[in-house]
Short mmCIF file of C-alpha atoms in Angstrom, two decimals:
data_model
loop_
_atom_site.label_atom_id
_atom_site.label_comp_id
_atom_site.label_asym_id
_atom_site.label_seq_id
_atom_site.Cartn_x
_atom_site.Cartn_y
_atom_site.Cartn_z
CA MET A 1 -27.70 -15.81 -5.57
CA GLY A 2 -25.87 -12.85 -7.32
CA ALA A 3 -23.39 -10.65 -5.38
CA LYS A 4 -24.47 -8.01 -2.73
CA TYR A 5 -23.02 -4.74 -2.35
CA ILE A 6 -21.84 -2.42 0.34
CA PHE A 7 -21.28 1.16 -0.52
CA VAL A 8 -18.74 3.27 1.76
CA THR A 9 -18.49 6.91 1.59
CA GLY A 10 -16.87 9.60 3.79
CA GLY A 11 -18.23 12.95 5.15
CA VAL A 12 -16.86 15.80 6.78
CA VAL A 13 -13.02 15.71 5.89
CA SER A 14 -10.59 13.71 3.69
CA SER A 15 -8.26 11.02 4.78
CA LEU A 16 -10.76 9.78 7.40
CA GLY A 17 -9.79 6.26 6.42
CA LYS A 18 -12.54 4.88 4.02
CA GLY A 19 -9.81 2.70 2.69
CA LEU A 20 -9.13 1.17 5.83
CA ALA A 21 -12.63 0.91 6.76
CA SER A 22 -13.78 -1.15 3.28
CA ALA A 23 -10.70 -3.20 3.81
CA CYS A 24 -11.64 -4.16 7.63
CA ILE A 25 -15.54 -4.61 6.29
CA GLY A 26 -13.85 -7.25 4.00
CA SER A 27 -11.66 -9.04 6.74
CA LEU A 28 -14.85 -9.14 8.99
CA LEU A 29 -16.90 -10.93 6.30
CA GLU A 30 -14.39 -13.26 5.35
CA ALA A 31 -14.13 -14.17 9.00
CA ARG A 32 -17.36 -15.23 8.81
CA GLY A 33 -16.94 -17.39 5.66
CA LEU A 34 -18.11 -14.91 2.96
CA ARG A 35 -16.15 -14.39 -0.44
CA VAL A 36 -15.28 -10.33 -0.92
CA THR A 37 -14.14 -8.19 -3.69
CA LEU A 38 -13.16 -4.57 -3.15
CA LEU A 39 -13.25 -1.81 -5.82
CA LYS A 40 -12.12 2.03 -5.27
CA PHE A 41 -13.58 4.49 -7.31
CA ASP A 42 -11.58 8.00 -7.61
CA PRO A 43 -12.76 10.94 -8.72
CA TYR A 44 -10.12 12.76 -10.13
CA LEU A 45 -9.78 13.03 -14.10
CA ASN A 46 -6.35 11.41 -14.37
CA VAL A 47 -6.35 8.06 -15.83
CA ASP A 48 -4.40 6.63 -12.86
CA PRO A 49 -2.29 7.94 -10.25
CA GLY A 50 1.17 6.36 -12.02
CA THR A 51 1.80 10.26 -13.32
CA MET A 52 1.18 11.75 -9.72
CA SER A 53 3.51 13.38 -7.55
CA PRO A 54 3.98 10.75 -4.24
CA PHE A 55 3.42 14.34 -2.44
CA GLN A 56 0.10 14.94 -4.15
CA HIS A 57 -1.46 11.20 -3.87
CA GLY A 58 1.06 8.90 -1.82
CA GLU A 59 2.56 5.60 -3.12
CA VAL A 60 1.33 4.21 -6.54
CA TYR A 61 0.07 0.42 -5.72
CA VAL A 62 0.96 -2.01 -8.70
CA THR A 63 -1.17 -4.92 -9.36
CA ASP A 64 0.01 -8.48 -10.78
CA ASP A 65 -1.79 -7.43 -13.98
CA GLY A 66 0.36 -4.12 -14.13
CA ALA A 67 -1.96 -1.69 -13.27
CA GLU A 68 -0.97 1.24 -11.40
CA THR A 69 -3.52 2.14 -8.76
CA ASP A 70 -4.47 3.75 -5.32
CA LEU A 71 -2.84 2.98 -2.24
CA ASP A 72 -5.84 1.77 -0.83
CA MET A 73 -5.75 -1.16 -3.21
CA GLY A 74 -2.71 -2.30 -0.60
CA HIS A 75 -5.13 -1.76 2.30
CA TYR A 76 -7.66 -4.23 0.40
CA GLU A 77 -4.82 -6.87 -0.29
CA ARG A 78 -3.10 -6.62 3.11
CA PHE A 79 -6.76 -7.08 5.02
CA THR A 80 -8.24 -9.71 2.86
CA HIS A 81 -7.70 -12.51 0.65
CA ALA A 82 -9.19 -10.99 -2.52
CA ARG A 83 -6.72 -10.37 -5.24
CA MET A 84 -6.58 -6.73 -6.96
CA LEU A 85 -6.56 -6.37 -10.28
CA ARG A 86 -6.77 -3.18 -12.98
CA ASP A 87 -10.64 -3.36 -12.74
CA ASN A 88 -10.86 -2.94 -8.64
CA ASN A 89 -9.73 0.50 -9.44
CA CYS A 90 -11.58 3.13 -11.43
CA THR A 91 -11.01 6.89 -11.89
CA ALA A 92 -13.24 9.21 -13.49
CA GLY A 93 -10.51 9.98 -16.02
CA ARG A 94 -10.77 6.48 -16.99
CA ILE A 95 -14.60 6.62 -17.07
CA TYR A 96 -14.93 9.56 -19.24
CA GLU A 97 -11.85 8.27 -21.49
CA THR A 98 -14.03 5.31 -22.11
CA ILE A 99 -17.13 7.24 -22.68
CA ILE A 100 -15.08 9.85 -25.27
CA THR A 101 -13.77 6.81 -27.08
CA LYS A 102 -17.21 5.16 -27.43
CA GLU A 103 -18.78 8.68 -28.51
CA ARG A 104 -15.79 9.17 -31.43
CA ARG A 105 -16.55 5.60 -32.57
CA GLY A 106 -20.17 6.33 -33.13
CA ASP A 107 -21.53 3.82 -30.24
CA TYR A 108 -24.00 5.92 -29.15
CA LEU A 109 -25.86 6.32 -32.49
CA GLY A 110 -25.92 9.92 -32.60
CA LYS A 111 -27.47 10.28 -29.16
CA THR A 112 -26.67 13.36 -26.66
CA VAL A 113 -23.96 12.16 -24.30
CA GLN A 114 -24.95 13.07 -20.57
CA VAL A 115 -23.88 12.61 -17.08
CA ILE A 116 -27.30 10.73 -16.60
CA PRO A 117 -27.46 8.02 -18.00
CA HIS A 118 -24.15 7.54 -19.94
CA VAL A 119 -21.69 8.43 -17.13
CA THR A 120 -23.87 6.75 -14.63
CA ASN A 121 -24.08 3.66 -16.76
CA GLU A 122 -20.28 3.17 -17.50
CA ILE A 123 -19.92 3.67 -13.29
CA LYS A 124 -22.62 0.96 -12.47
CA SER A 125 -21.12 -1.59 -15.42
CA ALA A 126 -17.47 -1.13 -13.50
CA ILE A 127 -19.15 -2.35 -10.34
CA ARG A 128 -20.92 -5.24 -12.03
CA LYS A 129 -17.91 -6.28 -13.94
CA ILE A 130 -15.85 -7.26 -10.96
CA SER A 131 -19.23 -8.83 -9.03
CA THR A 132 -18.80 -12.64 -10.23
CA ASP A 133 -17.86 -15.23 -8.00
CA VAL A 134 -18.19 -13.48 -5.04
CA ASP A 135 -20.70 -12.92 -2.39
CA VAL A 136 -20.22 -9.29 -1.68
CA VAL A 137 -18.42 -6.24 -3.31
CA ILE A 138 -17.51 -3.64 -1.16
CA VAL A 139 -17.41 -0.40 -3.32
CA GLU A 140 -15.57 2.67 -1.96
CA VAL A 141 -16.25 6.09 -3.13
CA GLY A 142 -13.50 8.55 -2.96
CA GLY A 143 -13.53 12.03 -1.92
CA THR A 144 -16.04 13.60 0.29
CA VAL A 145 -19.65 14.13 0.46
CA GLY A 146 -20.26 17.50 -1.41
CA ASP A 147 -17.29 17.59 -3.55
CA ILE A 148 -18.29 18.02 -7.12
CA GLU A 149 -16.47 15.32 -8.83
CA SER A 150 -17.76 12.86 -6.74
CA LEU A 151 -21.57 13.54 -7.62
CA PRO A 152 -21.94 11.22 -10.67
CA PHE A 153 -20.48 8.31 -8.56
CA LEU A 154 -22.62 8.98 -5.81
CA GLU A 155 -25.74 8.91 -8.14
CA ALA A 156 -24.42 5.44 -9.67
CA ILE A 157 -24.73 4.10 -6.45
CA ARG A 158 -28.13 5.70 -5.82
CA GLN A 159 -29.51 4.14 -8.88
CA MET A 160 -27.70 0.77 -7.92
CA ARG A 161 -29.65 0.71 -4.75
CA GLN A 162 -32.47 1.27 -6.73
CA GLU A 163 -32.01 -1.85 -8.87
CA GLN A 164 -30.48 -4.45 -6.63
CA GLY A 165 -33.33 -4.01 -4.24
CA ARG A 166 -33.07 -2.74 -0.60
CA ASP A 167 -31.91 -6.33 1.00
CA ASN A 168 -28.99 -6.76 -1.63
CA ALA A 169 -27.40 -2.99 -0.89
CA VAL A 170 -26.23 -1.18 2.12
CA PHE A 171 -24.87 2.25 2.51
CA VAL A 172 -22.12 2.79 5.28
CA HIS A 173 -21.22 6.39 5.35
CA LEU A 174 -17.88 7.37 7.31
CA THR A 175 -17.75 10.60 9.30
CA LEU A 176 -16.36 12.46 12.05
CA VAL A 177 -17.23 13.36 15.74
CA PRO A 178 -14.52 15.86 16.77
CA PHE A 179 -13.67 16.28 20.35
CA ILE A 180 -13.54 20.09 21.36
CA GLY A 181 -11.03 20.43 23.84
CA ALA A 182 -12.36 23.92 25.22
CA SER A 183 -15.96 22.60 26.00
CA GLY A 184 -14.47 18.81 26.76
CA GLU A 185 -17.17 17.21 24.67
CA LEU A 186 -17.61 15.14 21.74
CA LYS A 187 -19.61 17.06 18.71
CA THR A 188 -22.03 15.41 16.41
CA LYS A 189 -23.24 18.29 14.30
CA PRO A 190 -20.20 17.39 11.70
CA THR A 191 -21.97 13.94 11.06
CA GLN A 192 -25.25 15.68 10.93
CA HIS A 193 -24.50 17.90 8.37
CA SER A 194 -22.86 15.13 6.31
CA VAL A 195 -25.70 13.00 6.40
CA LYS A 196 -27.86 15.84 5.45
CA GLU A 197 -25.81 16.48 2.17
CA LEU A 198 -25.90 12.63 1.53
CA ARG A 199 -29.83 12.82 1.90
CA GLU A 200 -29.85 15.91 -0.76
CA ILE A 201 -28.76 13.52 -3.17
CA GLY A 202 -30.99 10.71 -2.41
CA ILE A 203 -28.95 8.51 -0.58
CA GLN A 204 -30.01 7.37 3.37
CA PRO A 205 -27.11 5.68 5.19
CA ASP A 206 -27.93 2.54 7.01
CA ILE A 207 -25.01 2.41 8.81
CA LEU A 208 -23.02 5.35 10.43
CA LEU A 209 -19.16 4.71 11.05
CA CYS A 210 -17.94 7.67 13.50
CA ARG A 211 -14.43 8.59 13.45
CA THR A 212 -13.15 9.64 16.83
CA ASP A 213 -10.56 9.35 19.35
CA ARG A 214 -12.96 7.90 22.18
CA TYR A 215 -15.76 5.71 22.55
CA LEU A 216 -19.11 7.16 22.08
CA SER A 217 -21.70 7.06 25.03
CA PRO A 218 -24.89 5.63 24.69
CA GLU A 219 -26.48 9.06 24.97
CA LEU A 220 -24.24 10.36 22.10
CA LYS A 221 -25.07 7.25 19.68
CA ALA A 222 -28.91 7.61 20.42
CA LYS A 223 -28.55 11.16 19.73
CA ILE A 224 -26.74 10.73 16.09
CA ALA A 225 -29.45 7.87 15.46
CA LEU A 226 -32.33 10.20 15.93
CA PHE A 227 -30.99 13.21 13.93
CA CYS A 228 -29.57 10.90 11.07
CA SER A 229 -32.49 8.28 11.22
CA VAL A 230 -30.51 5.09 11.83
CA SER A 231 -31.11 2.55 14.31
CA GLU A 232 -28.58 3.24 17.55
CA GLU A 233 -27.11 -0.38 16.76
CA ALA A 234 -26.25 1.10 13.44
CA VAL A 235 -24.10 3.97 15.32
CA ILE A 236 -20.60 2.22 15.30
CA THR A 237 -17.40 3.85 16.99
CA ALA A 238 -14.34 3.75 14.81
CA LYS A 239 -12.26 4.56 17.44
CA ASP A 240 -8.57 5.52 16.83
CA VAL A 241 -6.22 2.70 17.65
CA GLU A 242 -2.23 2.40 18.31
CA ASN A 243 -1.64 0.23 15.23
CA ILE A 244 -4.07 -0.34 12.35
CA TYR A 245 -4.67 -3.99 12.75
CA GLU A 246 -6.31 -3.28 15.49
CA VAL A 247 -9.33 -2.11 13.67
CA PRO A 248 -11.18 -5.08 12.46
CA LEU A 249 -11.21 -6.08 16.38
CA VAL A 250 -12.58 -2.79 17.13
CA LEU A 251 -15.14 -3.01 14.57
CA ALA A 252 -16.26 -6.36 15.40
CA SER A 253 -16.74 -5.53 18.81
CA GLU A 254 -19.13 -2.70 17.85
CA GLY A 255 -20.87 -5.12 15.82
CA LEU A 256 -20.19 -3.69 12.35
CA ASP A 257 -20.25 -6.80 10.39
CA THR A 258 -23.65 -7.82 12.53
CA GLN A 259 -25.18 -4.60 11.46
CA ILE A 260 -23.99 -5.36 7.71
CA LEU A 261 -25.66 -8.72 7.65
CA ARG A 262 -28.70 -7.49 9.03
CA CYS A 263 -29.31 -5.16 6.39
CA LEU A 264 -28.38 -7.39 3.56
CA LYS A 265 -30.19 -10.27 4.93
CA LEU A 266 -27.45 -12.54 5.34
CA GLU A 267 -26.95 -15.67 7.44
CA THR A 268 -23.18 -16.72 7.98
CA ALA A 269 -21.35 -18.89 10.71
CA GLU A 270 -20.06 -17.16 13.80
CA ARG A 271 -16.87 -14.72 13.12
CA ASN A 272 -13.71 -16.53 13.62
CA LEU A 273 -11.04 -13.81 14.12
CA SER A 274 -8.46 -15.73 16.16
CA ALA A 275 -5.81 -15.00 13.45
CA TRP A 276 -6.23 -11.18 13.92
CA THR A 277 -6.43 -11.50 17.60
CA ASP A 278 -2.97 -13.63 17.70
CA LEU A 279 -1.64 -10.94 15.12
CA VAL A 280 -2.35 -7.75 17.68
CA GLU A 281 -1.14 -9.83 20.65
CA ARG A 282 2.37 -10.13 18.97
CA LEU A 283 2.26 -6.43 18.07
CA ARG A 284 1.39 -5.65 21.69
CA HIS A 285 4.01 -7.79 23.47
CA PRO A 286 7.21 -7.72 21.11
CA ALA A 287 10.61 -9.51 22.66
CA GLY A 288 12.37 -6.38 21.41
CA GLU A 289 12.69 -3.47 18.90
CA VAL A 290 15.33 -2.88 15.95
CA SER A 291 15.94 0.38 14.66
CA ILE A 292 15.64 0.72 10.52
CA GLY A 293 16.81 4.07 8.92
CA MET A 294 14.53 4.23 5.63
CA VAL A 295 16.59 6.84 3.28
CA GLY A 296 14.26 8.18 0.72
CA LYS A 297 13.44 11.51 -1.00
CA TYR A 298 9.57 11.62 -0.18
CA VAL A 299 9.95 11.05 3.40
CA GLU A 300 7.91 14.34 4.31
CA TYR A 301 4.96 12.35 3.25
CA GLN A 302 4.79 9.10 4.33
CA ASP A 303 1.97 7.82 2.42
CA SER A 304 4.54 7.66 -0.05
CA TYR A 305 5.88 4.46 1.00
CA LYS A 306 2.81 3.27 2.97
CA SER A 307 3.39 -0.43 1.67
CA LEU A 308 7.21 -0.40 2.32
CA SER A 309 6.42 0.97 5.95
CA GLU A 310 3.67 -1.84 6.60
CA ALA A 311 5.78 -4.86 5.19
CA LEU A 312 8.87 -3.83 7.49
CA ALA A 313 6.11 -3.98 10.35
CA HIS A 314 5.25 -7.47 9.16
CA GLY A 315 8.94 -8.21 8.93
CA GLY A 316 8.96 -7.25 12.76
CA ILE A 317 5.80 -9.78 13.41
CA ALA A 318 7.67 -12.59 11.92
CA ASN A 319 10.65 -11.90 14.02
CA HIS A 320 8.67 -10.91 17.24
CA VAL A 321 10.25 -7.58 17.28
CA LYS A 322 9.05 -4.28 17.10
CA VAL A 323 10.06 -2.05 13.92
CA ASN A 324 10.90 1.45 15.08
CA LEU A 325 10.60 3.22 11.44
CA VAL A 326 13.36 6.21 11.11
CA TRP A 327 12.79 8.66 7.66
CA VAL A 328 15.75 9.80 6.66
CA GLU A 329 15.47 12.82 4.06
CA ALA A 330 18.40 11.84 1.18
CA GLU A 331 19.16 15.18 0.86
CA GLY A 332 20.01 15.54 4.36
CA LEU A 333 22.82 13.33 3.94
CA GLU A 334 24.79 15.64 1.42
CA VAL A 335 25.94 17.55 4.39
CA GLU A 336 29.33 17.36 6.80
CA GLY A 337 28.86 15.05 9.51
CA TRP A 338 26.38 12.83 7.61
CA GLU A 339 27.30 9.68 8.98
CA ASN A 340 25.99 10.64 12.36
CA GLN A 341 22.84 10.28 11.26
CA LEU A 342 22.94 6.72 10.55
CA THR A 343 25.42 5.39 13.31
CA SER A 344 22.22 4.12 15.52
CA PHE A 345 20.40 2.02 12.86
CA ASP A 346 20.33 -1.75 12.86
CA ALA A 347 19.54 -1.66 9.16
CA ILE A 348 19.34 0.57 6.17
CA LEU A 349 16.89 0.48 3.32
CA VAL A 350 16.63 2.67 0.32
CA PRO A 351 13.45 2.68 -1.65
CA GLY A 352 12.46 2.99 -5.28
CA GLY A 353 11.89 6.90 -6.52
CA PHE A 354 12.24 8.75 -9.57
CA GLY A 355 14.66 11.62 -10.68
CA LYS A 356 18.14 12.51 -9.55
CA ARG A 357 17.25 14.64 -6.30
CA GLY A 358 19.01 13.15 -3.36
CA ILE A 359 21.12 10.45 -5.01
CA PRO A 360 24.29 11.59 -3.59
CA GLY A 361 22.92 11.03 -0.05
CA MET A 362 21.74 7.48 -1.07
CA LEU A 363 25.01 6.52 -2.36
CA ARG A 364 26.28 7.89 0.77
CA ALA A 365 24.02 6.03 2.91
CA ILE A 366 24.68 2.50 1.09
CA GLU A 367 28.66 2.99 1.30
CA PHE A 368 28.09 3.36 4.70
CA ALA A 369 26.28 0.23 4.88
CA ARG A 370 28.54 -1.78 3.01
CA LYS A 371 31.71 -0.74 4.69
CA ARG A 372 30.49 -0.95 8.34
CA LYS A 373 28.36 -4.15 7.51
CA VAL A 374 25.13 -2.71 8.35
CA PRO A 375 22.34 -4.76 6.68
CA TYR A 376 21.10 -3.30 3.49
CA PHE A 377 18.11 -3.61 1.55
CA GLY A 378 17.64 -1.71 -1.80
CA ILE A 379 14.62 -1.60 -3.66
CA CYS A 380 14.01 -0.73 -7.24
CA LEU A 381 16.16 2.64 -7.25
CA GLY A 382 17.81 1.45 -4.42
CA MET A 383 19.13 -1.58 -6.15
CA GLN A 384 20.18 0.61 -8.99
CA CYS A 385 22.14 2.96 -6.66
CA ALA A 386 23.57 -0.07 -5.03
CA VAL A 387 25.05 -1.33 -8.13
CA ILE A 388 26.18 2.68 -8.96
CA GLU A 389 28.15 2.75 -5.73
CA TYR A 390 29.91 -0.25 -6.07
CA ALA A 391 30.90 0.28 -9.61
CA ARG A 392 32.49 3.58 -8.47
CA ASN A 393 34.12 2.78 -4.87
CA VAL A 394 34.94 -1.07 -5.98
CA ALA A 395 35.08 -1.48 -9.28
CA GLY A 396 37.14 1.69 -10.01
CA LEU A 397 34.56 2.71 -12.78
CA GLU A 398 34.95 6.59 -12.23
CA GLY A 399 32.10 8.49 -12.66
CA ALA A 400 29.47 5.46 -13.19
CA ASP A 401 26.10 6.45 -12.95
CA SER A 402 22.22 5.82 -14.25
CA SER A 403 21.54 7.51 -17.84
CA GLU A 404 18.31 8.85 -15.77
CA PHE A 405 20.84 10.91 -13.58
CA ASP A 406 23.80 11.41 -16.01
CA PRO A 407 22.88 10.92 -19.86
CA SER A 408 26.42 11.30 -21.00
CA THR A 409 28.35 9.36 -18.15
CA ALA A 410 31.24 7.11 -19.67
CA HIS A 411 30.01 4.22 -17.64
CA ARG A 412 26.06 3.77 -17.93
CA VAL A 413 25.83 0.90 -15.42
CA ILE A 414 22.05 1.72 -15.11
CA TYR A 415 20.35 2.56 -18.31
CA LYS A 416 16.51 2.93 -19.94
CA LEU A 417 14.69 -0.31 -20.51
CA ARG A 418 15.66 -1.23 -24.12
CA GLU A 419 11.77 -1.64 -24.94
CA LEU A 420 11.42 2.05 -23.94
CA ARG A 421 13.49 4.15 -25.97
CA GLY A 422 12.41 6.74 -28.02
CA ILE A 423 9.20 6.63 -25.95
CA ASP A 424 8.61 9.90 -24.02
CA GLU A 425 5.20 9.39 -22.59
CA LEU A 426 5.22 8.91 -18.81
CA GLY A 427 1.87 7.24 -18.32
CA GLY A 428 1.76 3.40 -18.36
CA THR A 429 5.25 3.24 -20.04
CA MET A 430 7.10 1.45 -17.45
CA ARG A 431 7.90 -2.41 -16.54
CA LEU A 432 4.62 -3.23 -14.55
CA GLY A 433 3.09 -6.25 -13.03
CA ALA A 434 4.01 -9.39 -11.92
CA TRP A 435 7.20 -10.76 -13.50
CA THR A 436 8.97 -14.05 -13.06
CA ALA A 437 12.53 -14.76 -11.51
CA ARG A 438 15.19 -17.38 -11.19
CA ILE A 439 17.20 -17.41 -8.02
CA LYS A 440 20.81 -18.55 -7.36
CA PRO A 441 20.97 -21.52 -5.05
CA GLY A 442 22.65 -20.58 -1.61
CA SER A 443 21.91 -16.59 -2.14
CA PHE A 444 20.40 -14.70 0.44
CA ALA A 445 17.41 -14.34 -1.87
CA HIS A 446 17.21 -18.21 -1.74
CA GLN A 447 17.62 -18.30 1.94
CA ALA A 448 14.67 -16.47 2.39
CA TYR A 449 12.46 -17.30 -0.37
CA GLY A 450 13.23 -21.29 0.14
CA GLU A 451 12.41 -21.71 -3.90
CA LEU A 452 14.39 -21.12 -6.93
CA GLU A 453 11.44 -19.54 -8.91
CA ILE A 454 9.43 -16.55 -7.65
CA SER A 455 7.19 -13.86 -8.97
CA GLU A 456 6.96 -10.53 -8.22
CA ARG A 457 5.78 -6.84 -9.17
CA HIS A 458 7.69 -4.27 -11.01
CA ARG A 459 7.42 -0.83 -11.47
CA HIS A 460 10.71 0.91 -13.52
CA ARG A 461 11.94 2.76 -16.47
CA TYR A 462 15.46 1.57 -16.00
CA GLU A 463 17.63 -1.41 -15.83
CA PHE A 464 20.95 -2.44 -15.05
CA ASN A 465 23.44 -2.62 -17.89
CA ARG A 466 24.66 -6.19 -18.32
CA GLU A 467 27.56 -5.45 -20.24
CA TYR A 468 29.17 -4.33 -16.94
CA GLN A 469 28.00 -7.56 -15.22
CA GLU A 470 31.43 -9.77 -15.68
CA MET A 471 33.46 -6.62 -14.28
CA LEU A 472 31.22 -6.31 -11.59
CA MET A 473 31.32 -9.90 -10.76
CA ALA A 474 35.14 -10.14 -10.75
CA ASN A 475 34.86 -7.40 -8.24
CA GLY A 476 32.78 -9.33 -5.71
CA LEU A 477 29.06 -7.99 -6.68
CA ASP A 478 27.08 -11.31 -6.96
CA PHE A 479 23.91 -11.28 -9.33
CA THR A 480 21.61 -14.04 -7.67
CA GLY A 481 18.55 -13.18 -9.80
CA ALA A 482 17.63 -12.82 -12.97
CA THR A 483 14.45 -13.20 -15.73
CA PRO A 484 14.30 -16.73 -16.78
CA ASP A 485 15.57 -15.69 -20.62
CA GLU A 486 18.55 -13.73 -18.67
CA THR A 487 17.41 -10.30 -20.13
CA TYR A 488 16.90 -8.66 -17.05
CA VAL A 489 18.87 -8.84 -13.32
CA GLU A 490 16.47 -8.99 -10.95
CA ILE A 491 18.77 -9.28 -7.60
CA VAL A 492 22.31 -7.92 -6.48
CA GLU A 493 23.80 -9.15 -3.39
CA ILE A 494 27.39 -8.76 -1.70
CA ARG A 495 28.16 -12.02 0.04
CA ASP A 496 31.14 -10.81 2.16
CA HIS A 497 28.57 -9.03 4.12
CA PRO A 498 25.81 -9.96 7.23
CA TRP A 499 23.08 -9.71 4.69
CA PHE A 500 23.14 -6.85 1.77
CA LEU A 501 20.63 -7.41 -1.02
CA GLY A 502 19.17 -5.17 -3.98
CA CYS A 503 15.98 -5.98 -5.84
CA GLN A 504 14.52 -4.59 -9.06
CA PHE A 505 11.14 -5.42 -7.85
CA HIS A 506 8.81 -4.48 -5.37
CA PRO A 507 8.18 -6.87 -2.58
CA GLU A 508 6.30 -4.59 -0.49
CA PHE A 509 3.47 -5.08 -2.65
CA LYS A 510 2.88 -8.87 -1.78
CA SER A 511 3.66 -8.80 1.91
CA ARG A 512 0.63 -9.32 4.26
CA PRO A 513 0.45 -9.13 8.00
CA LEU A 514 -0.53 -12.58 8.22
CA ALA A 515 2.21 -13.70 5.83
CA PRO A 516 5.08 -11.24 5.92
CA HIS A 517 7.14 -11.46 2.78
CA PRO A 518 10.26 -13.63 3.24
CA LEU A 519 12.63 -10.79 2.20
CA PHE A 520 11.30 -8.18 4.77
CA LYS A 521 11.23 -11.44 7.33
CA ALA A 522 15.07 -11.79 6.17
CA PHE A 523 16.27 -8.26 6.35
CA ILE A 524 14.52 -7.77 9.73
CA GLY A 525 16.01 -10.91 10.80
CA ALA A 526 19.44 -9.56 9.94
CA ALA A 527 18.65 -6.51 11.62
CA VAL A 528 18.04 -8.18 14.96
CA GLU A 529 21.20 -10.01 14.47
CA PHE A 530 23.17 -7.12 13.82
CA LYS A 531 21.81 -5.32 17.11
CA LYS A 532 22.87 -8.69 19.41
CA LYS A 533 26.54 -8.59 17.71
CA ARG A 534 27.00 -5.22 18.46
CA GLY A 535 26.62 -5.75 22.06
CA VAL A 536 23.04 -3.77 22.29
CA GLU A 537 21.09 -6.57 23.74
CA GLY A 538 18.21 -4.25 25.44
CA ASN A 539 14.58 -5.49 25.42
CA PHE A 540 15.82 -8.86 23.92
CA ALA A 541 17.60 -9.71 27.50
CA LYS A 542 15.07 -8.52 29.30
CA VAL A 543 12.25 -10.43 27.82
CA ASP A 544 14.26 -13.60 27.59
CA ALA A 545 14.85 -13.30 31.42
CA ALA A 546 11.51 -12.31 32.17
CA LYS A 547 10.42 -15.58 30.28
CA THR A 548 12.60 -18.00 32.03
CA THR A 549 11.27 -16.37 35.41
CA ALA A 550 7.67 -16.98 34.08
CA ALA A 551 8.70 -20.47 33.52
CA GLN A 552 10.23 -21.29 36.46
CA GLY A 553 7.00 -19.48 38.48
#
């Protein structure tokens, strides 16, 4: 039997959560024993999001094969066991690039190249390309119904339904049912209009996911079902939740997976969501909390660090604590009294980024963490800045810098990747994807991983200059991870510190709620210990006492 298809679309407004909904559908189907994969179509004309501003598009999620993709790929990997690769994210830019290349090559044999059938055929080809060795393919169409750039994708999935047959494809439409405070009621009209727009292009949704802040009453579900021509059981409340990892449980309680299986004529085992239930219980009942200061340059738009914030939460789950993440604008540390912004944190993290804006503030945060023995985690740019700070303030290399920030510096402790010198194009020209590293025995990294060889995902254009390695080692900086051929430094640490680690890779891309990444587990564990040693026991003592009382009772 070939794969069956679930097409997820969105209406009314953007940012309703199609990516999260698609990922949760995948987790529900996996809980019934089905093999799933996912595909995200993005209607914009960029070939990929690699050159887009984080303020425009959020983080760029990197896959093992080096693709720069949409942040929804992160949701897919965190909620399912599916492995995302380049072919799991496709933009209109890539579709048109492929078609133009074929046209210039003469592949169309002189035919007039048109949206139908050439563009739609290319879109369908992208869907079929990932449809092997799985039971269900979940296809998310980005954008909002009514957007002109989404039309070719919507037409393509309409054609897929015709070609595959009604029992082999289902349309799930995510829409908004807003609560109007003045009248004190939920309004269904936006949903009705959104479905009307879908129908006008030939798509009748089978299931409606209604995003709202409260459960829909049976009367409202009946009204939506009547006006939108779906069964009442197929009107699903997609209720706002406190934590995104509750979403699979909410959708399961509404019977979403049951309705999908009904439409696809699939018979499976009963769902088993025990792992998700246990996870949510741990989130709701932490044994304490820690405060983490994230010093970044894109903190105004928190989707810029989506995988990172989730990975920190996963580290909290592994340590049975709630992680209170505080966003610190790096440029805000370039003023008098900046130390006051950092004194309350149990740990400090400096994430990745590009460009020189905010670097002085990041260096101050790193010096603060180094001197005051606050656990520190530097990722990509955060590692490079840790090297710069150490070179300047410990090794005495005055003016040490990255050639990215100061091309004329006398001490280029960080410089452009050797293989990229002379290359000025930005798109896809970095060191990308999964690369192997070897770890020094006994290091913080080794203690965290429990292994001496690892594979992690990268996205960087600059590297550590190994000409300065011996000098920095002589001054106490430990180089604890490198590529097997010793070309690139991957991890640096300060051993005379409770926990100070910088890594050139992005470990957040491989962290999962049900399998927290070892480095984030260790980092949050160090934050817990730092808080205890400061004498701020807080909830830890209270919870321990409560557990003892309960056991005695």
